[in-house]
Short mmCIF file of C-alpha atoms in Angstrom, two decimals:
data_model
loop_
_atom_site.label_atom_id
_atom_site.label_comp_id
_atom_site.label_asym_id
_atom_site.label_seq_id
_atom_site.Cartn_x
_atom_site.Cartn_y
_atom_site.Cartn_z
CA MET A 1 106.63 -41.54 74.46
CA LYS A 2 106.15 -38.43 76.95
CA THR A 3 102.82 -36.78 77.53
CA GLU A 4 101.55 -33.83 77.74
CA ARG A 5 99.78 -32.28 80.97
CA SER A 6 96.11 -31.83 80.38
CA GLN A 7 96.02 -28.37 82.06
CA TYR A 8 98.94 -25.65 83.11
CA LEU A 9 100.11 -22.41 83.24
CA PHE A 10 102.92 -20.95 81.46
CA THR A 11 104.34 -17.45 81.12
CA SER A 12 106.89 -15.33 78.75
CA GLU A 13 108.24 -11.84 78.91
CA SER A 14 108.77 -9.25 76.45
CA VAL A 15 110.36 -5.66 76.66
CA SER A 16 110.26 -2.91 74.76
CA GLU A 17 112.70 -0.71 72.35
CA GLY A 18 113.13 1.60 75.17
CA HIS A 19 114.11 -1.11 77.75
CA PRO A 20 117.69 -0.25 78.78
CA ASP A 21 119.13 -3.56 77.76
CA LYS A 22 117.13 -3.08 74.38
CA VAL A 23 118.27 0.40 73.70
CA ALA A 24 122.03 -1.36 74.33
CA ASP A 25 120.90 -4.16 71.71
CA ARG A 26 119.81 -1.74 69.00
CA ILE A 27 122.78 0.55 69.27
CA SER A 28 125.46 -2.68 69.05
CA ASP A 29 123.24 -4.28 66.27
CA THR A 30 123.15 -0.44 64.48
CA VAL A 31 126.93 -1.02 64.64
CA VAL A 32 127.27 -4.52 62.85
CA ASP A 33 125.17 -2.85 59.99
CA ALA A 34 127.63 -0.03 59.82
CA PHE A 35 130.16 -1.90 59.41
CA LEU A 36 128.19 -4.49 56.99
CA SER A 37 127.21 -1.56 54.79
CA VAL A 38 130.38 -0.66 53.84
CA ASP A 39 131.94 -4.60 54.24
CA PRO A 40 129.64 -7.46 53.48
CA PHE A 41 132.82 -9.65 55.21
CA ALA A 42 133.39 -7.00 58.04
CA ARG A 43 133.74 -8.97 61.59
CA VAL A 44 132.18 -7.19 64.34
CA ALA A 45 131.72 -8.20 67.94
CA CYS A 46 129.86 -4.87 69.62
CA GLU A 47 128.99 -4.57 73.57
CA THR A 48 127.11 -1.31 74.39
CA MET A 49 126.43 -0.13 77.99
CA VAL A 50 124.27 3.13 78.32
CA THR A 51 123.51 4.32 81.69
CA THR A 52 122.61 8.07 82.67
CA ASN A 53 123.66 10.06 79.81
CA ARG A 54 126.37 7.82 78.72
CA ILE A 55 126.90 5.53 75.96
CA ILE A 56 129.83 3.13 75.94
CA LEU A 57 130.83 0.56 72.94
CA ALA A 58 133.63 -1.71 73.48
CA GLY A 59 134.73 -4.60 71.58
CA GLU A 60 136.74 -6.06 68.56
CA VAL A 61 135.84 -5.08 65.19
CA ARG A 62 137.66 -5.92 61.50
CA ALA A 63 137.08 -4.18 58.09
CA ALA A 64 138.72 -3.61 54.85
CA GLU A 65 141.59 -0.97 55.84
CA ASP A 66 140.80 1.69 53.49
CA ARG A 67 137.52 1.47 55.15
CA LEU A 68 137.81 0.97 58.62
CA THR A 69 138.70 4.73 59.69
CA GLY A 70 135.38 6.14 57.96
CA ILE A 71 133.31 3.34 59.71
CA VAL A 72 134.29 4.13 63.08
CA ASP A 73 134.46 7.75 62.30
CA GLY A 74 130.87 8.05 61.14
CA LEU A 75 129.50 5.72 64.33
CA GLU A 76 128.75 8.07 66.69
CA GLU A 77 125.98 10.11 64.48
CA ARG A 78 124.72 6.46 63.79
CA VAL A 79 124.14 5.54 67.63
CA ARG A 80 122.56 9.05 68.31
CA ALA A 81 120.08 8.43 65.52
CA ALA A 82 118.81 5.35 66.58
CA VAL A 83 118.53 6.43 70.27
CA LYS A 84 116.08 9.30 68.59
CA ASP A 85 114.23 6.90 66.77
CA ILE A 86 113.31 5.07 70.07
CA GLY A 87 112.49 8.22 71.65
CA TYR A 88 114.72 9.31 74.42
CA GLU A 89 114.70 13.24 74.55
CA GLN A 90 114.52 12.98 78.53
CA GLU A 91 116.66 14.67 81.08
CA GLY A 92 118.39 11.55 82.46
CA PHE A 93 118.78 10.35 78.81
CA HIS A 94 119.12 12.38 75.56
CA TRP A 95 120.02 11.30 72.04
CA ARG A 96 121.81 14.47 71.38
CA THR A 97 123.56 15.42 74.59
CA ALA A 98 124.33 11.81 76.22
CA ASP A 99 127.97 11.36 77.00
CA TYR A 100 129.52 8.81 73.70
CA ALA A 101 132.75 6.91 74.16
CA CYS A 102 133.93 4.05 71.40
CA HIS A 103 136.25 1.50 72.32
CA LEU A 104 135.94 -0.52 69.56
CA HIS A 105 139.67 -1.94 69.08
CA PRO A 106 140.65 -4.52 65.81
CA GLN A 107 139.54 -7.98 66.54
CA SER A 108 142.41 -11.06 67.65
CA SER A 109 144.40 -12.09 65.09
CA ASP A 110 144.15 -15.50 67.21
CA ILE A 111 140.40 -15.50 66.65
CA ALA A 112 140.76 -14.32 62.78
CA GLN A 113 142.84 -17.21 61.97
CA GLY A 114 140.57 -19.89 63.28
CA VAL A 115 137.47 -18.36 61.16
CA ASP A 116 139.27 -17.18 58.07
CA ALA A 117 139.37 -19.55 55.08
CA ALA A 118 142.58 -20.59 53.96
CA GLY A 119 144.18 -23.25 51.32
CA ASN A 120 141.67 -25.95 51.73
CA LYS A 121 140.25 -24.86 55.17
CA ASP A 122 136.88 -23.64 54.75
CA GLU A 123 135.08 -20.75 57.28
CA GLY A 124 135.12 -22.16 60.73
CA ALA A 125 132.96 -20.95 63.80
CA GLY A 126 133.52 -18.02 65.47
CA ASP A 127 133.29 -20.02 68.56
CA GLN A 128 132.04 -22.95 70.25
CA GLY A 129 128.83 -23.74 70.90
CA ILE A 130 125.10 -25.11 70.93
CA MET A 131 122.63 -23.31 69.02
CA PHE A 132 118.92 -24.02 69.63
CA GLY A 133 115.70 -23.51 67.45
CA TYR A 134 112.05 -24.38 67.95
CA ALA A 135 108.55 -24.14 66.36
CA THR A 136 105.17 -24.48 67.37
CA ALA A 137 101.96 -24.58 65.66
CA GLU A 138 99.94 -22.98 68.34
CA THR A 139 100.24 -19.29 66.85
CA PRO A 140 100.03 -18.25 63.18
CA GLU A 141 103.45 -16.90 63.38
CA LEU A 142 104.53 -20.80 64.57
CA MET A 143 105.89 -18.87 67.70
CA PRO A 144 104.91 -19.57 71.77
CA ALA A 145 101.40 -17.72 72.20
CA THR A 146 102.79 -16.09 75.45
CA LEU A 147 106.06 -14.81 73.98
CA GLN A 148 104.08 -13.95 71.08
CA TYR A 149 101.00 -12.23 72.58
CA SER A 150 104.02 -10.38 74.91
CA HIS A 151 105.84 -8.94 72.00
CA ASN A 152 102.36 -7.87 70.30
CA ILE A 153 101.29 -5.76 73.17
CA LEU A 154 104.60 -3.73 73.44
CA LYS A 155 104.66 -3.48 69.53
CA VAL A 156 101.50 -1.73 69.24
CA LEU A 157 102.04 0.01 72.43
CA ALA A 158 105.22 1.98 70.90
CA LYS A 159 103.51 2.37 67.68
CA ALA A 160 100.48 3.98 69.73
CA ARG A 161 103.24 6.26 71.51
CA HIS A 162 104.94 7.03 68.48
CA ASP A 163 102.25 8.44 66.54
CA ASP A 164 100.36 10.35 69.66
CA ARG A 165 103.44 11.12 72.00
CA ALA A 166 100.58 13.39 73.88
CA MET A 167 99.08 10.15 75.23
CA GLY A 168 101.77 10.02 77.94
CA LEU A 169 103.98 7.02 77.47
CA GLU A 170 107.67 6.82 77.56
CA PRO A 171 109.88 4.47 75.73
CA ASP A 172 110.77 2.01 78.71
CA ALA A 173 108.27 -0.81 79.11
CA LYS A 174 108.14 -4.49 79.86
CA SER A 175 105.02 -6.89 79.46
CA GLN A 176 104.36 -10.36 80.95
CA VAL A 177 101.54 -13.05 79.88
CA THR A 178 100.43 -16.42 81.36
CA LEU A 179 97.99 -18.68 79.30
CA VAL A 180 95.86 -21.42 80.58
CA TYR A 181 96.82 -24.35 78.23
CA GLU A 182 94.44 -27.21 78.02
CA ASN A 183 95.72 -30.44 75.62
CA GLY A 184 98.49 -28.28 74.64
CA LYS A 185 96.46 -25.67 73.23
CA PRO A 186 96.13 -22.25 74.46
CA VAL A 187 92.14 -21.69 75.78
CA ARG A 188 92.47 -18.46 78.40
CA VAL A 189 94.29 -15.36 79.31
CA ALA A 190 95.20 -16.22 83.13
CA SER A 191 97.00 -12.44 84.03
CA ILE A 192 98.41 -9.52 81.75
CA VAL A 193 101.56 -8.07 83.53
CA LEU A 194 102.45 -4.14 81.91
CA SER A 195 104.69 -1.79 83.27
CA THR A 196 105.14 1.15 81.15
CA GLN A 197 107.18 4.46 81.69
CA HIS A 198 104.91 7.33 81.45
CA ARG A 199 104.97 11.23 82.00
CA ASP A 200 104.86 12.63 85.59
CA GLY A 201 101.26 13.33 86.60
CA LEU A 202 99.64 10.35 85.31
CA THR A 203 98.65 7.53 88.12
CA PRO A 204 98.76 3.65 87.46
CA ALA A 205 94.65 3.80 87.40
CA ASP A 206 95.44 6.51 84.15
CA VAL A 207 97.85 3.83 82.44
CA HIS A 208 95.71 0.85 82.77
CA ASP A 209 92.86 3.14 80.91
CA ILE A 210 95.33 4.25 78.43
CA ILE A 211 96.58 0.86 77.36
CA ARG A 212 93.62 -1.27 77.86
CA PRO A 213 92.00 -0.57 74.53
CA TYR A 214 95.43 -1.53 72.68
CA VAL A 215 95.99 -4.67 74.54
CA LEU A 216 92.62 -6.04 74.43
CA ASP A 217 93.13 -6.17 70.58
CA VAL A 218 96.34 -8.12 70.64
CA PHE A 219 94.58 -11.21 71.74
CA PRO A 220 91.82 -13.33 69.70
CA GLN A 221 87.88 -12.84 71.14
CA GLY A 222 87.25 -14.93 74.10
CA LEU A 223 90.69 -15.15 75.30
CA VAL A 224 90.97 -12.64 77.78
CA ASP A 225 87.77 -12.92 80.55
CA GLU A 226 86.24 -11.55 83.32
CA GLU A 227 88.67 -13.86 85.35
CA THR A 228 91.80 -12.57 83.70
CA ARG A 229 94.08 -10.75 86.16
CA TRP A 230 95.60 -6.94 85.31
CA HIS A 231 98.57 -5.66 87.08
CA VAL A 232 99.52 -2.48 85.07
CA ASN A 233 102.39 -0.44 86.84
CA PRO A 234 101.98 -2.52 89.97
CA THR A 235 104.83 -0.59 91.40
CA GLY A 236 103.19 2.60 91.17
CA ASN A 237 105.04 5.17 89.42
CA PHE A 238 107.22 4.39 86.57
CA VAL A 239 108.75 8.23 85.79
CA ILE A 240 112.35 7.76 86.25
CA GLY A 241 113.30 4.62 83.15
CA GLY A 242 115.11 3.82 80.24
CA PRO A 243 119.27 3.88 80.92
CA ASP A 244 118.49 6.58 83.44
CA GLY A 245 116.69 4.02 85.66
CA ASP A 246 118.46 1.24 84.65
CA CYS A 247 121.73 0.55 83.09
CA GLY A 248 121.57 -1.28 79.95
CA LEU A 249 123.92 -4.04 78.40
CA THR A 250 124.00 -6.05 75.18
CA GLY A 251 122.88 -9.46 75.20
CA ARG A 252 121.06 -9.70 78.39
CA LYS A 253 117.52 -10.44 77.28
CA ILE A 254 118.55 -13.49 75.03
CA ILE A 255 115.14 -15.32 76.17
CA VAL A 256 112.86 -12.65 75.03
CA ASP A 257 114.92 -12.95 71.86
CA THR A 258 114.18 -16.35 71.19
CA TYR A 259 111.40 -18.28 72.30
CA GLY A 260 110.22 -17.05 75.90
CA GLY A 261 111.27 -19.66 78.07
CA ALA A 262 109.82 -22.36 75.74
CA ALA A 263 112.59 -23.68 74.16
CA PRO A 264 116.10 -24.46 75.36
CA HIS A 265 118.27 -21.88 74.56
CA GLY A 266 122.10 -22.10 73.80
CA GLY A 267 123.75 -19.08 76.07
CA GLY A 268 124.59 -16.74 73.19
CA ALA A 269 123.45 -13.47 72.61
CA PHE A 270 122.94 -12.21 69.17
CA SER A 271 122.94 -8.58 69.17
CA GLY A 272 126.11 -6.97 68.33
CA LYS A 273 127.34 -10.07 66.12
CA ASP A 274 128.65 -10.61 62.95
CA PRO A 275 127.09 -13.47 60.66
CA THR A 276 130.42 -15.17 61.02
CA LYS A 277 129.81 -15.96 64.98
CA VAL A 278 127.65 -19.16 65.26
CA ASP A 279 125.98 -17.70 68.22
CA ARG A 280 123.96 -15.41 65.69
CA SER A 281 123.98 -17.13 62.50
CA ALA A 282 122.78 -21.25 63.66
CA ALA A 283 120.42 -19.90 65.91
CA TYR A 284 118.95 -18.45 62.58
CA ALA A 285 119.36 -21.61 60.71
CA CYS A 286 117.80 -23.73 63.46
CA ARG A 287 114.62 -21.53 63.95
CA TYR A 288 114.25 -21.71 59.96
CA LEU A 289 114.50 -25.62 59.36
CA ALA A 290 112.34 -25.78 62.84
CA LYS A 291 109.78 -23.62 61.64
CA ASN A 292 109.85 -25.37 57.73
CA VAL A 293 109.60 -28.81 59.76
CA VAL A 294 106.33 -27.41 61.72
CA ALA A 295 105.18 -25.47 58.32
CA ALA A 296 105.20 -28.41 55.94
CA GLY A 297 103.07 -30.31 58.45
CA LEU A 298 105.61 -32.89 59.72
CA ALA A 299 105.18 -31.91 63.19
CA ASP A 300 103.28 -29.60 65.95
CA LYS A 301 106.10 -28.60 67.70
CA CYS A 302 110.09 -29.57 66.72
CA THR A 303 113.21 -28.53 68.40
CA LEU A 304 116.69 -28.49 66.85
CA GLN A 305 120.11 -28.38 68.75
CA ILE A 306 123.41 -28.11 66.60
CA GLY A 307 126.90 -28.18 68.08
CA TYR A 308 130.50 -26.54 66.62
CA ALA A 309 133.49 -26.03 67.75
CA ILE A 310 135.89 -22.71 67.24
CA GLY A 311 137.87 -22.74 64.17
CA VAL A 312 136.12 -25.75 62.66
CA SER A 313 133.90 -25.86 59.96
CA GLN A 314 131.50 -29.21 60.51
CA PRO A 315 129.04 -29.26 62.79
CA LEU A 316 129.87 -31.56 65.49
CA SER A 317 125.96 -32.69 66.01
CA PHE A 318 122.90 -32.32 64.75
CA TYR A 319 119.50 -32.82 67.09
CA VAL A 320 116.00 -33.21 65.78
CA ASP A 321 113.15 -33.68 69.01
CA LEU A 322 109.40 -33.56 67.56
CA HIS A 323 108.09 -33.62 71.37
CA GLY A 324 106.52 -37.17 71.03
CA GLY A 325 103.88 -35.97 68.58
CA ASN A 326 106.56 -37.76 65.62
CA HIS A 327 104.53 -37.84 62.24
CA VAL A 328 108.10 -38.66 60.81
CA ASP A 329 111.27 -40.23 62.06
CA PRO A 330 113.13 -37.73 63.53
CA ALA A 331 116.58 -39.40 62.38
CA LYS A 332 115.67 -38.90 58.79
CA LEU A 333 115.28 -35.61 59.39
CA GLU A 334 118.90 -35.14 60.99
CA ALA A 335 120.19 -36.33 57.64
CA ILE A 336 118.10 -34.50 55.58
CA LEU A 337 117.82 -30.80 57.51
CA PRO A 338 121.74 -29.90 56.99
CA GLN A 339 121.51 -30.86 53.54
CA LEU A 340 119.06 -28.36 52.57
CA ILE A 341 121.50 -25.98 53.63
CA GLY A 342 125.09 -27.06 52.47
CA GLY A 343 125.86 -29.42 55.84
CA ALA A 344 125.16 -26.28 58.03
CA THR A 345 128.47 -25.00 58.03
CA PRO A 346 129.09 -21.36 58.79
CA ARG A 347 129.63 -20.70 55.11
CA ALA A 348 126.58 -22.53 54.01
CA ILE A 349 124.55 -20.67 56.82
CA ARG A 350 125.41 -17.19 56.09
CA GLU A 351 125.02 -17.44 52.11
CA HIS A 352 121.87 -19.64 52.16
CA LEU A 353 120.20 -17.02 54.31
CA GLY A 354 122.11 -13.78 52.81
CA LEU A 355 123.26 -12.66 56.34
CA ASN A 356 125.94 -10.26 54.94
CA ARG A 357 123.75 -7.46 54.88
CA PRO A 358 123.07 -4.69 57.14
CA ILE A 359 119.35 -6.00 58.23
CA TYR A 360 120.15 -6.67 62.29
CA ALA A 361 119.48 -3.30 63.94
CA ARG A 362 115.68 -4.37 63.02
CA THR A 363 115.99 -7.37 65.25
CA ALA A 364 116.90 -5.99 68.36
CA ALA A 365 113.75 -5.56 69.77
CA TYR A 366 110.56 -7.80 69.87
CA GLY A 367 112.06 -10.98 69.09
CA HIS A 368 114.17 -12.04 66.47
CA PHE A 369 111.51 -15.02 65.57
CA GLY A 370 107.97 -14.83 64.48
CA ARG A 371 108.81 -11.96 62.15
CA GLU A 372 107.67 -11.39 58.41
CA PRO A 373 110.67 -12.15 55.73
CA GLU A 374 111.41 -8.14 54.54
CA ALA A 375 112.37 -7.91 50.98
CA ASP A 376 115.84 -6.54 51.43
CA GLY A 377 116.90 -10.23 52.96
CA GLY A 378 115.73 -9.16 56.95
CA PHE A 379 114.53 -11.83 58.85
CA SER A 380 115.15 -14.45 55.88
CA TRP A 381 115.00 -16.88 58.51
CA GLU A 382 111.78 -16.49 58.76
CA ARG A 383 110.91 -17.82 55.11
CA THR A 384 109.49 -21.53 54.72
CA ASP A 385 110.56 -22.29 51.10
CA LEU A 386 111.73 -25.59 52.57
CA VAL A 387 108.26 -26.68 52.86
CA GLU A 388 107.37 -28.22 49.59
CA GLU A 389 111.03 -30.20 49.42
CA LEU A 390 110.43 -31.59 52.91
CA ARG A 391 107.08 -32.92 51.99
CA ARG A 392 108.18 -34.61 48.80
CA ALA A 393 111.05 -36.37 51.21
CA PHE A 394 108.19 -37.63 53.41
#
């Protein structure tokens, strides 16, 4: 049995909604929502690139024939509204004036035949792949503390920026938190790194004074102390940012999207994909099951893996790791958990979690996990509605 080190440092990072890659993720998920709002069974695989005053969409789509043209024709307005909501009204990237190009085209019939249900064949996985889910008892959200605090820093600063544009902060930002762990528990903040775009004329010291009270409010009392190192805009000026400063692409922040490096990642991105793509839906299912295992008190940490083959409905493998702190037999969980979600087939996952809805643009920033389930079905994979059933089983 593995034993944890008694003391170590661990670091995770997050990026804001205005980071170029997150702008691309937001746009791609806006496209997914546009299709699903009209046709719940639409197929979407949308990639976005954003750079200086340019927004470029590419990928494969399918929807009811009588609705497809109308959806595509209305995308530009939705995309510009998403960029405006983030807050980009800069000379180098402006929601109104950026050049827009859409290169979406019909889904490959070869892929479609593997995914579609036909005759006695159930709906297959949209691609081969391995998906992971993770939960840990170290935060109330059952997420790694380093990542949760990194997300929370950027969320509170984004809210402050939207509420008071005069404070001088701009949309592009990155955070990073390093914690000291003792006996598996976070006990102290070793360092905080924050780089945030700002209006011209502010110094790093000015930015530090602006952000410090917001950042301190994120952490529990006593976690930040006099030895905590702060690195605020360590390169100096950060006026040119967002897509004007760095090209952004869909799917380049998958560790930010999941567990901040505290757990494995299968490699597939989430944003821009409809829920037939197991890269997205099965990763959500893995988190859902792992979270319920920890919420039920069956383990302090839980990692799940599910493997799929393209066009095949039944999973190839289902693996549970309780990280040596087993209160229960992982093999028994491997037998029980898939049955709680209909065998973990792509169709069963979509239906159990209600994924055929326009609920994805909101996931594009600050993580797909560790969020509150919403009344319209958003973040349904964060529910803990399997807890009582799991407790009865054990």
